[in-house]
Short mmCIF file of C-alpha atoms in Angstrom, two decimals:
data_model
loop_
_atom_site.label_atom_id
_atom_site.label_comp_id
_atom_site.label_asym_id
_atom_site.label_seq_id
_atom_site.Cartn_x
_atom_site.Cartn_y
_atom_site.Cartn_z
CA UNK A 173 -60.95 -15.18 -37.41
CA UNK A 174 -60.52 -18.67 -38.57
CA UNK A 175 -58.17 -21.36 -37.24
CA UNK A 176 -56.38 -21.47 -40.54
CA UNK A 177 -54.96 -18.10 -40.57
CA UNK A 178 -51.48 -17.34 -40.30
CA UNK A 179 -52.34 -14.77 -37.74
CA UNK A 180 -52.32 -16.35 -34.77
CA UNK A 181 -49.11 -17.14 -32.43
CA UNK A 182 -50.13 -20.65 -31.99
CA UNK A 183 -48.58 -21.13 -35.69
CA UNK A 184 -45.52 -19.68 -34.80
CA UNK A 185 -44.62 -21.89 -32.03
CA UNK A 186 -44.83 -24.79 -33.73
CA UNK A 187 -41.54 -23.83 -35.53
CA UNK A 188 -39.92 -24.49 -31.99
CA UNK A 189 -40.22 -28.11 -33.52
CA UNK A 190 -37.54 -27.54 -35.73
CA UNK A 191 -34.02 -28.40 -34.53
CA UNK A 192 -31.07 -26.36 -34.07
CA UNK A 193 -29.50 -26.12 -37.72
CA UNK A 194 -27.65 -23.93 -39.51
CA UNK A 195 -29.06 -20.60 -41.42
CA UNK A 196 -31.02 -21.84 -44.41
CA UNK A 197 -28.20 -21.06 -47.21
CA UNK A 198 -24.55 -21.34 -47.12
CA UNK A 199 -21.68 -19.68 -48.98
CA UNK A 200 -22.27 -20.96 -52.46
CA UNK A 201 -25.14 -20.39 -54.83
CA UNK A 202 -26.41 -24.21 -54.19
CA UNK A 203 -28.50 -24.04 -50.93
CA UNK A 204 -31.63 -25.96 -50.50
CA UNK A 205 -33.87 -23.68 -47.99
CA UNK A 206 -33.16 -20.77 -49.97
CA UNK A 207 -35.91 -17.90 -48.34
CA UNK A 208 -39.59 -17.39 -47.96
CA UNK A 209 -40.44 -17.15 -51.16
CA UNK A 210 -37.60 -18.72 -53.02
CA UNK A 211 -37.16 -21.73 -54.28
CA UNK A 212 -34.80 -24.60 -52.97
CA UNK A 213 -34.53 -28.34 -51.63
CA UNK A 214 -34.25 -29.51 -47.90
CA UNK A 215 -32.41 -32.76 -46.27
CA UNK A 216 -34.41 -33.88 -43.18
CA UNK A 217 -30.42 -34.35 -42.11
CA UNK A 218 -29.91 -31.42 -41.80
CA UNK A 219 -33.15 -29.34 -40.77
CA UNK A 220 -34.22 -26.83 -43.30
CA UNK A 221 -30.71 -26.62 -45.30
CA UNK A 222 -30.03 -28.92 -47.92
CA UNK A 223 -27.35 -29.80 -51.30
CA UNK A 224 -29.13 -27.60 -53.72
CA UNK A 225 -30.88 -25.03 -54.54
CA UNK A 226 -30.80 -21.39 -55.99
CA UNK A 227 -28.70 -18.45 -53.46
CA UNK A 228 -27.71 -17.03 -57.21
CA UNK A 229 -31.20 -15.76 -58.13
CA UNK A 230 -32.06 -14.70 -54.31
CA UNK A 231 -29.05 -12.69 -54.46
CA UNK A 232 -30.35 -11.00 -58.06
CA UNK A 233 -34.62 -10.82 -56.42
CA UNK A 234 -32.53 -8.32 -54.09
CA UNK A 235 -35.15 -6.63 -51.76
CA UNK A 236 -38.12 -7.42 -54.09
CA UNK A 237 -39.91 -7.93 -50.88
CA UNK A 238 -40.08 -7.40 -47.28
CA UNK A 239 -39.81 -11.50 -46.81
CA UNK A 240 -37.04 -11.59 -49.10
CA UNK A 241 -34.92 -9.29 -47.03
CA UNK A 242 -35.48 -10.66 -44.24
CA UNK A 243 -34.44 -13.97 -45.77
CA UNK A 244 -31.21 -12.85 -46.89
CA UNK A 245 -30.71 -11.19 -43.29
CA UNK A 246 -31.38 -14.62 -41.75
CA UNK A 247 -28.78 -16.45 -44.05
CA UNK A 248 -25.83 -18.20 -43.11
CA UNK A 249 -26.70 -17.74 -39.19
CA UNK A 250 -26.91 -20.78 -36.75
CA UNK A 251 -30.12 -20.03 -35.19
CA UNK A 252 -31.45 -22.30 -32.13
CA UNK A 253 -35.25 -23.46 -32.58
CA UNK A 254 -36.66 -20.76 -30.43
CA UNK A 255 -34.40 -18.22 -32.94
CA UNK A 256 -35.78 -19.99 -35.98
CA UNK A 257 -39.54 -19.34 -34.43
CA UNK A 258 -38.90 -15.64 -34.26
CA UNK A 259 -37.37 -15.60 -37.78
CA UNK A 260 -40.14 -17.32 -39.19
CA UNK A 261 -42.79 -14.79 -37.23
CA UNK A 262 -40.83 -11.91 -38.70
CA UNK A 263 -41.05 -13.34 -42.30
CA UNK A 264 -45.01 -14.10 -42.27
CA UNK A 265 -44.97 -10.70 -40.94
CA UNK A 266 -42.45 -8.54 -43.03
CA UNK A 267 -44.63 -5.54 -43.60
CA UNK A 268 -44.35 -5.02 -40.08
CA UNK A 269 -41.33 -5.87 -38.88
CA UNK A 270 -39.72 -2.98 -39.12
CA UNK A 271 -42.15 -1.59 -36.51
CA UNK A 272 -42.39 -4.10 -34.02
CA UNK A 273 -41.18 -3.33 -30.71
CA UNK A 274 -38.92 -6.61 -28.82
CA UNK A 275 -42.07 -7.19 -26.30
CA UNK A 276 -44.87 -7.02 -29.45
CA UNK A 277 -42.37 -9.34 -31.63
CA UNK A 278 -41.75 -11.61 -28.32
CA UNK A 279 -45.86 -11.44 -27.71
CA UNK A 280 -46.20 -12.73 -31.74
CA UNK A 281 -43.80 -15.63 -31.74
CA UNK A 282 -44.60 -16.74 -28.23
CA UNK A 283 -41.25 -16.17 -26.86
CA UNK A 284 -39.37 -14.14 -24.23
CA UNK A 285 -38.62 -10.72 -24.95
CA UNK A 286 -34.44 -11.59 -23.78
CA UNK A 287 -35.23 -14.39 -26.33
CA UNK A 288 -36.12 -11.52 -29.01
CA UNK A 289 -32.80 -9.37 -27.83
CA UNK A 290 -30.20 -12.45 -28.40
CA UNK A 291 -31.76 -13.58 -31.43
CA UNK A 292 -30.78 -9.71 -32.67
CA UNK A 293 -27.40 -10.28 -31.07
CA UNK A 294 -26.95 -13.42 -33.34
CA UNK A 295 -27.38 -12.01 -36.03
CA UNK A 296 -24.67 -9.19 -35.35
CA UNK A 297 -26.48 -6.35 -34.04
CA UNK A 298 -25.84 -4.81 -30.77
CA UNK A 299 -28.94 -5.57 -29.56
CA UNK A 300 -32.85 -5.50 -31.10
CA UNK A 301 -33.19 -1.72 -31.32
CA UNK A 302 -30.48 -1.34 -33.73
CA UNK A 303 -31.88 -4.48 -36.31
CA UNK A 304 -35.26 -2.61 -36.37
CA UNK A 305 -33.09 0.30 -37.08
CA UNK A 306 -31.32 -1.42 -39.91
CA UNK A 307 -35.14 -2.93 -41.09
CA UNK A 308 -36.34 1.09 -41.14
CA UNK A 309 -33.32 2.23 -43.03
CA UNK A 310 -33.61 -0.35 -46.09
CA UNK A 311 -37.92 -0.84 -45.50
CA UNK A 312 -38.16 2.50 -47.67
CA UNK A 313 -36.50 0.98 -50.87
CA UNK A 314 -39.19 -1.36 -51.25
CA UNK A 315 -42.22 1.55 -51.49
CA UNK A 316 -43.33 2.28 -55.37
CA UNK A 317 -44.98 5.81 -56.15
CA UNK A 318 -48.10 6.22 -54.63
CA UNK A 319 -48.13 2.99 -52.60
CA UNK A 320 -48.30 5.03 -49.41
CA UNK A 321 -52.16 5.60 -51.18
CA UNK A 322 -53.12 2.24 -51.02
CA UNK A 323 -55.99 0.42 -49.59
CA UNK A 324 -55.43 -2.16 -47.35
CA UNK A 325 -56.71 -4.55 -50.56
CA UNK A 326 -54.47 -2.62 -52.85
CA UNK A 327 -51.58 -3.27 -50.30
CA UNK A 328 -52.67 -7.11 -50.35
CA UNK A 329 -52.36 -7.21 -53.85
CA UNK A 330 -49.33 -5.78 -53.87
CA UNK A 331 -47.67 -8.07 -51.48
CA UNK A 332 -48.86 -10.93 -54.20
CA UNK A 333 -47.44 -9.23 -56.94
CA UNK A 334 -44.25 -8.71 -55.02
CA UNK A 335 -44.24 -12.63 -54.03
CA UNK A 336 -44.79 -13.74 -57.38
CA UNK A 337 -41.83 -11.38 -58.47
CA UNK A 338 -39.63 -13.01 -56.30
CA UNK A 339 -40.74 -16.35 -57.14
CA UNK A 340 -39.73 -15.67 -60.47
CA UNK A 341 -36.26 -14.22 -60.15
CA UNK A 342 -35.82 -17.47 -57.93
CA UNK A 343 -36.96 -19.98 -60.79
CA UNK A 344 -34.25 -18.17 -63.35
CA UNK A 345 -32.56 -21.36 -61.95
CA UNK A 346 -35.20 -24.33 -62.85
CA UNK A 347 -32.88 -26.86 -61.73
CA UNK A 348 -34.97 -28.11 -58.10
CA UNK A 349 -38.28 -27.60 -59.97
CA UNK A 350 -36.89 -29.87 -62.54
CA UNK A 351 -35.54 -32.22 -60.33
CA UNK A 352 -38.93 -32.47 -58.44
CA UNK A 353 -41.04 -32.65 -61.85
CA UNK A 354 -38.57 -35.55 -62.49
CA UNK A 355 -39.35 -37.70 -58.88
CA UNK A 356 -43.16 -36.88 -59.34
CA UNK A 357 -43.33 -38.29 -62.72
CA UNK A 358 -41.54 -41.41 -61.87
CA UNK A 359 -43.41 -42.05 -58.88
CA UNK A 360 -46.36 -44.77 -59.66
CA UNK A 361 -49.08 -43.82 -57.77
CA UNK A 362 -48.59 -40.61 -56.53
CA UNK A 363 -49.82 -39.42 -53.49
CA UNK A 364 -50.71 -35.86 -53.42
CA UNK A 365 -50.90 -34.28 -49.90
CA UNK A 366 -52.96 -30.90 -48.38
CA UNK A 367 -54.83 -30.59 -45.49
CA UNK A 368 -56.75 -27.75 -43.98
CA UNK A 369 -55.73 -24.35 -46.03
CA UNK A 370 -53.78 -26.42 -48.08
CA UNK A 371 -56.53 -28.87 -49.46
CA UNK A 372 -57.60 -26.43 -51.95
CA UNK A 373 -53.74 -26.11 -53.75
CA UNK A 374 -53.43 -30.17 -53.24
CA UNK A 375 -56.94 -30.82 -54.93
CA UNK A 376 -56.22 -28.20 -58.10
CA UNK A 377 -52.29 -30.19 -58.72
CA UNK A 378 -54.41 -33.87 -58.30
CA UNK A 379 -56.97 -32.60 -60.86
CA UNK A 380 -54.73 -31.27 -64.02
CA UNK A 381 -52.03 -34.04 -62.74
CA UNK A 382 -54.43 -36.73 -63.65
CA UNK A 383 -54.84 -35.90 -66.93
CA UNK A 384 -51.49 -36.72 -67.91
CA UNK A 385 -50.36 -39.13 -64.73
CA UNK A 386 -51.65 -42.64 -64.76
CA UNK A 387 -52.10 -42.91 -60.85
CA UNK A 388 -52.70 -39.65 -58.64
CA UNK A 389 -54.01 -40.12 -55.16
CA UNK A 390 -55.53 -37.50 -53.11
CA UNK A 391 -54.64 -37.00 -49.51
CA UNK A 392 -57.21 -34.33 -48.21
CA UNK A 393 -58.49 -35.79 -45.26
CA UNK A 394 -56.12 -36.40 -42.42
CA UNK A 395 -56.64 -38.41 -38.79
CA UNK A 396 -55.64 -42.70 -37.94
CA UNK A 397 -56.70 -42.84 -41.66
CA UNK A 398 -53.87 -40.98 -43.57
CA UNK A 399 -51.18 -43.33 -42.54
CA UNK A 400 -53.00 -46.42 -43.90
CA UNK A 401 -53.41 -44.24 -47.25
CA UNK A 402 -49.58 -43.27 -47.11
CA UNK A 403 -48.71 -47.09 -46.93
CA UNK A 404 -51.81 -48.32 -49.44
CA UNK A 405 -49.35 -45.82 -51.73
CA UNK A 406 -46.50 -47.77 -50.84
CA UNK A 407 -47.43 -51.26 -51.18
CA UNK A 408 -48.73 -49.96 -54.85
CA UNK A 409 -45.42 -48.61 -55.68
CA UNK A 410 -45.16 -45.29 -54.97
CA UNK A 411 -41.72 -43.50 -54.31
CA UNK A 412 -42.14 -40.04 -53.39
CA UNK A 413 -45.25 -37.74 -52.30
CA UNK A 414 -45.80 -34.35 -53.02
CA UNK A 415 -47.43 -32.23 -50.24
CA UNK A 416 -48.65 -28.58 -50.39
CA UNK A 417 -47.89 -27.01 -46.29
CA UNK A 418 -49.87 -23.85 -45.60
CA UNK A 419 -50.36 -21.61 -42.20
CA UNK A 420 -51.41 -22.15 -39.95
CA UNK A 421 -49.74 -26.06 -40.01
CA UNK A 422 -51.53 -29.03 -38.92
CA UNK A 423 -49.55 -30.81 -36.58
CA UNK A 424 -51.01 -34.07 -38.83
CA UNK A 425 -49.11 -33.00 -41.89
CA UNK A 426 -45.70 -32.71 -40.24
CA UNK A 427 -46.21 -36.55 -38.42
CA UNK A 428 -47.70 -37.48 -41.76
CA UNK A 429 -44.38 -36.21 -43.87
CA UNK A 430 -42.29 -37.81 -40.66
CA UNK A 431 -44.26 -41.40 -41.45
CA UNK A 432 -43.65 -40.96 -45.45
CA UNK A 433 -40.28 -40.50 -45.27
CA UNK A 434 -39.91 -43.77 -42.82
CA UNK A 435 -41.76 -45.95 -44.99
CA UNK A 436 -39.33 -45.15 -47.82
CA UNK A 437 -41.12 -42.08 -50.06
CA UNK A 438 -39.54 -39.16 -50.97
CA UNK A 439 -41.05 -35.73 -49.46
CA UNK A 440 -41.22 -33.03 -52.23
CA UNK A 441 -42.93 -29.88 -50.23
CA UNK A 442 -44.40 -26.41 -51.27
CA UNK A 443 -44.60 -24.56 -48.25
CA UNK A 444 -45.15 -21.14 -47.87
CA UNK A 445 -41.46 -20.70 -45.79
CA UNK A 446 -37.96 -22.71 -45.40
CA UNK A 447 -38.83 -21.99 -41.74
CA UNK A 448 -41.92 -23.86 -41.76
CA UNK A 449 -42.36 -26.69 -39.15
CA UNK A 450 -42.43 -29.35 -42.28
CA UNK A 451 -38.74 -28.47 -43.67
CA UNK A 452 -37.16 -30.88 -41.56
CA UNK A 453 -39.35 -33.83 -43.11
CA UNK A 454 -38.81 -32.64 -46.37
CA UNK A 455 -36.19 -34.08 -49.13
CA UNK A 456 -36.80 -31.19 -51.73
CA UNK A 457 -38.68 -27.91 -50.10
CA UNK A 458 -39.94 -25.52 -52.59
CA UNK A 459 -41.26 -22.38 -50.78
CA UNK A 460 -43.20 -19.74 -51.83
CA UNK A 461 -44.92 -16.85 -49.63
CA UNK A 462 -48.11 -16.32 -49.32
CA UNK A 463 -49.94 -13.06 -48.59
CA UNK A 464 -51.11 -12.11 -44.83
CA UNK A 465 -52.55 -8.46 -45.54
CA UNK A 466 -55.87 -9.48 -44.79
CA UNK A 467 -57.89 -11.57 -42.76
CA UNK A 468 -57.40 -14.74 -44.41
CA UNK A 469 -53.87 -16.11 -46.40
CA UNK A 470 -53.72 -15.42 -49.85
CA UNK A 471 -51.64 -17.94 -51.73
CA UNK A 472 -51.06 -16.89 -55.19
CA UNK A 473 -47.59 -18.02 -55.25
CA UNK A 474 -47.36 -21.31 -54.12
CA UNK A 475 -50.84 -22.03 -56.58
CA UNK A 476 -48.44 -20.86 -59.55
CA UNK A 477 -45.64 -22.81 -58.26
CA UNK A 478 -47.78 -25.61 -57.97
CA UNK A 479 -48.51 -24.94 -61.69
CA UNK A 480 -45.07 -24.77 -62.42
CA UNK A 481 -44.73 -28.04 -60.50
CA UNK A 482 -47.14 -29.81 -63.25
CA UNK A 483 -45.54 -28.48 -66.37
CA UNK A 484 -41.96 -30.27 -65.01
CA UNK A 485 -43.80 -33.40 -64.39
CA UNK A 486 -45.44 -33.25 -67.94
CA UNK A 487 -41.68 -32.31 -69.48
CA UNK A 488 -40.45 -35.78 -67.54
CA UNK A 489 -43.60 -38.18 -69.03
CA UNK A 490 -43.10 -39.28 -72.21
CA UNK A 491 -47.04 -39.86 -73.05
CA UNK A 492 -48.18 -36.51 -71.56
CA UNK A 493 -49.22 -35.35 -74.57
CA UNK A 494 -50.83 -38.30 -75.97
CA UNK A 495 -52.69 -38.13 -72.70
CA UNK A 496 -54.14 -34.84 -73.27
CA UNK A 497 -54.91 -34.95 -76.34
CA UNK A 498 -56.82 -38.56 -75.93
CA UNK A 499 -58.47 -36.41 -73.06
CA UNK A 500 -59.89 -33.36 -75.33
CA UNK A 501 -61.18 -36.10 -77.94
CA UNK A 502 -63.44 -37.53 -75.52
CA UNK A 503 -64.26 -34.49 -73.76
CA UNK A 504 -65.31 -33.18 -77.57
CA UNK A 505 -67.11 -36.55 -78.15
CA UNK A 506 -68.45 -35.73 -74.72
CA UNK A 507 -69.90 -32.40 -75.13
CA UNK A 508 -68.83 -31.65 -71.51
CA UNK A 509 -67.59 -28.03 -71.84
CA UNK A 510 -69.51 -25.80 -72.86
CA UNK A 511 -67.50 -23.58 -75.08
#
């Protein structure tokens, strides 16, 4: 299996980077590390929670899926890091969660299985048995007619549609997408960040965004080298960077959105969880899950959301469609498609 799966452990435990903070939404319907899939900002004050964000439409995406339950479980708790690793375990793996005895769940987030029993206990259960109890008894709700029938790439396709779903009940509220169309327009360049599983989701936003952004700079390559590009960025004028965070993690992405921040840019992140290890660097964290039914990550959601992204930067240029258009007149004079 490859290295940039979100199967393995390893990923897990690099949430024990996170700090102690509180659960990832708060009382009112402005949160900013709103769920797995939802959409929301982050303050790297405060860990993963933040000033805004959008608890209404998690509350209204209900149990569309098994990471979306889970979210809502995990709201409003103080969890300590080694708490937030096993939450974030249990959300990459929400299809089987409900199943998972304390010493498997303590085996996949690389913790102890006591650690496993007071993180129930936090969370107001009398101990684990009774939360996978209380996953079993709601797990059932989420099961269409005939799903039980499914293939295992049936089921993975399923757990995309059920992502995207979610993703869209979150973005009835627009108001952080906005916001982050808004700092990615006005930042001159723009520095576009993905390494590892993410380079493919970085290099599709850099290739559109150029067509209607007058300075878009690829980050795909990471090592001594990306902090020299991060401050090449800077000294050109760039405010804030926009960086796409995929399981497993590189440990070079979260020092890279640590250095960004210090030299002055503002982080906007799509990450596939508000538990993932680069919340903490992020201003503005805009999560979306991705699917882990088969070998490899699919990440249908966070692609869209990146597209999503784009169309609120284009909203916040003024010559985006001059742009476009002067770009389809010379690809006509061109020839260079083929239709």
């Amino acid at each position: 299996m490859s290295a940039d799966t979100g199967a393995s452990a390893e990923a897990e435990a690099r949430t024990a980077e996170v700090p102690e903070v509180p659960g990832t939404a708060g009382a009112s319907g402005a949160v900013e590390a709103s769920g797995a899939a939802g959409v929301a900002g982050t303050s790297g004050a405060s860990g993963a929670s933040g000033a805004s964000g959008v608890a209404g439409a998690e509350d209204e995406a209900g149990a569309g899926s098994g990471a979306a339950r889970l979210q809502q479980l995990f709201e409003g708790h103080r969890l300590t890091p080694t708490q937030r690793r096993i939450a974030h375990c249990m959300v990459r793996r929400a299809a089987d969660a409900p199943f998972l005895s304390s010493v498997e769940l303590a085996e996949l987030a690389g913790v102890s299985q006591p650690s496993v029993t007071r993180f129930a206990v936090a969370l107001g259960f009398d101990g684990y048995p009774a939360l996978r109890r209380h996953l079993r008894e709601v797990a059932p709700a989420e099961r269409g007619a005939g799903e039980d029938s499914y293939n295992e790439y049936q089921q993975a396709v399923q757990s995309e549609i059920d992502n995207l779903r979610h993703l869209a009940s979150l973005l009835a509220d627009p108001a952080p997408v906005v916001r982050a169309g808004r700092l990615l327009a006005e930042s001159r360049p723009l520095p576009v960040l993905g390494l590892r599983a993410a380079s493919a989701q970085a290099g599709g936003f850099a290739y559109f965004a150029r067509k209607v952004h007058p300075d878009v700079r690829l980050l795909d390559e990471g090592g001594t080298m990306l902090a020299d590009r991060v401050d090449a960025a800077v000294r050109a004028g760039a405010t804030a960077l926009l960086c796409f965070a995929l399981p497993r993690h590189p440990r070079e992405v979260v020092e890279g959105l640590e250095y960004a921040r210090s030299v002055g840019l503002t982080v906007v992140t799509v990450a596939d969880s508000a538990f993932a290890p680069v919340a903490r660097h992020s201003d503005l964290l805009l999560p979306a899950a991705v699917g882990t039914g088969l070998a490899f990550d699919t990440a249908c959601a966070p692609m869209l959301l990146g597209r999503v992204l784009l169309e609120a930067m284009c909203d916040a240029l003024p010559d985006a469609q001059a742009r476009l258009e002067e770009f389809d007149a010379k690809a006509a004079a061109r020839g260079l498609f083929a239709e």
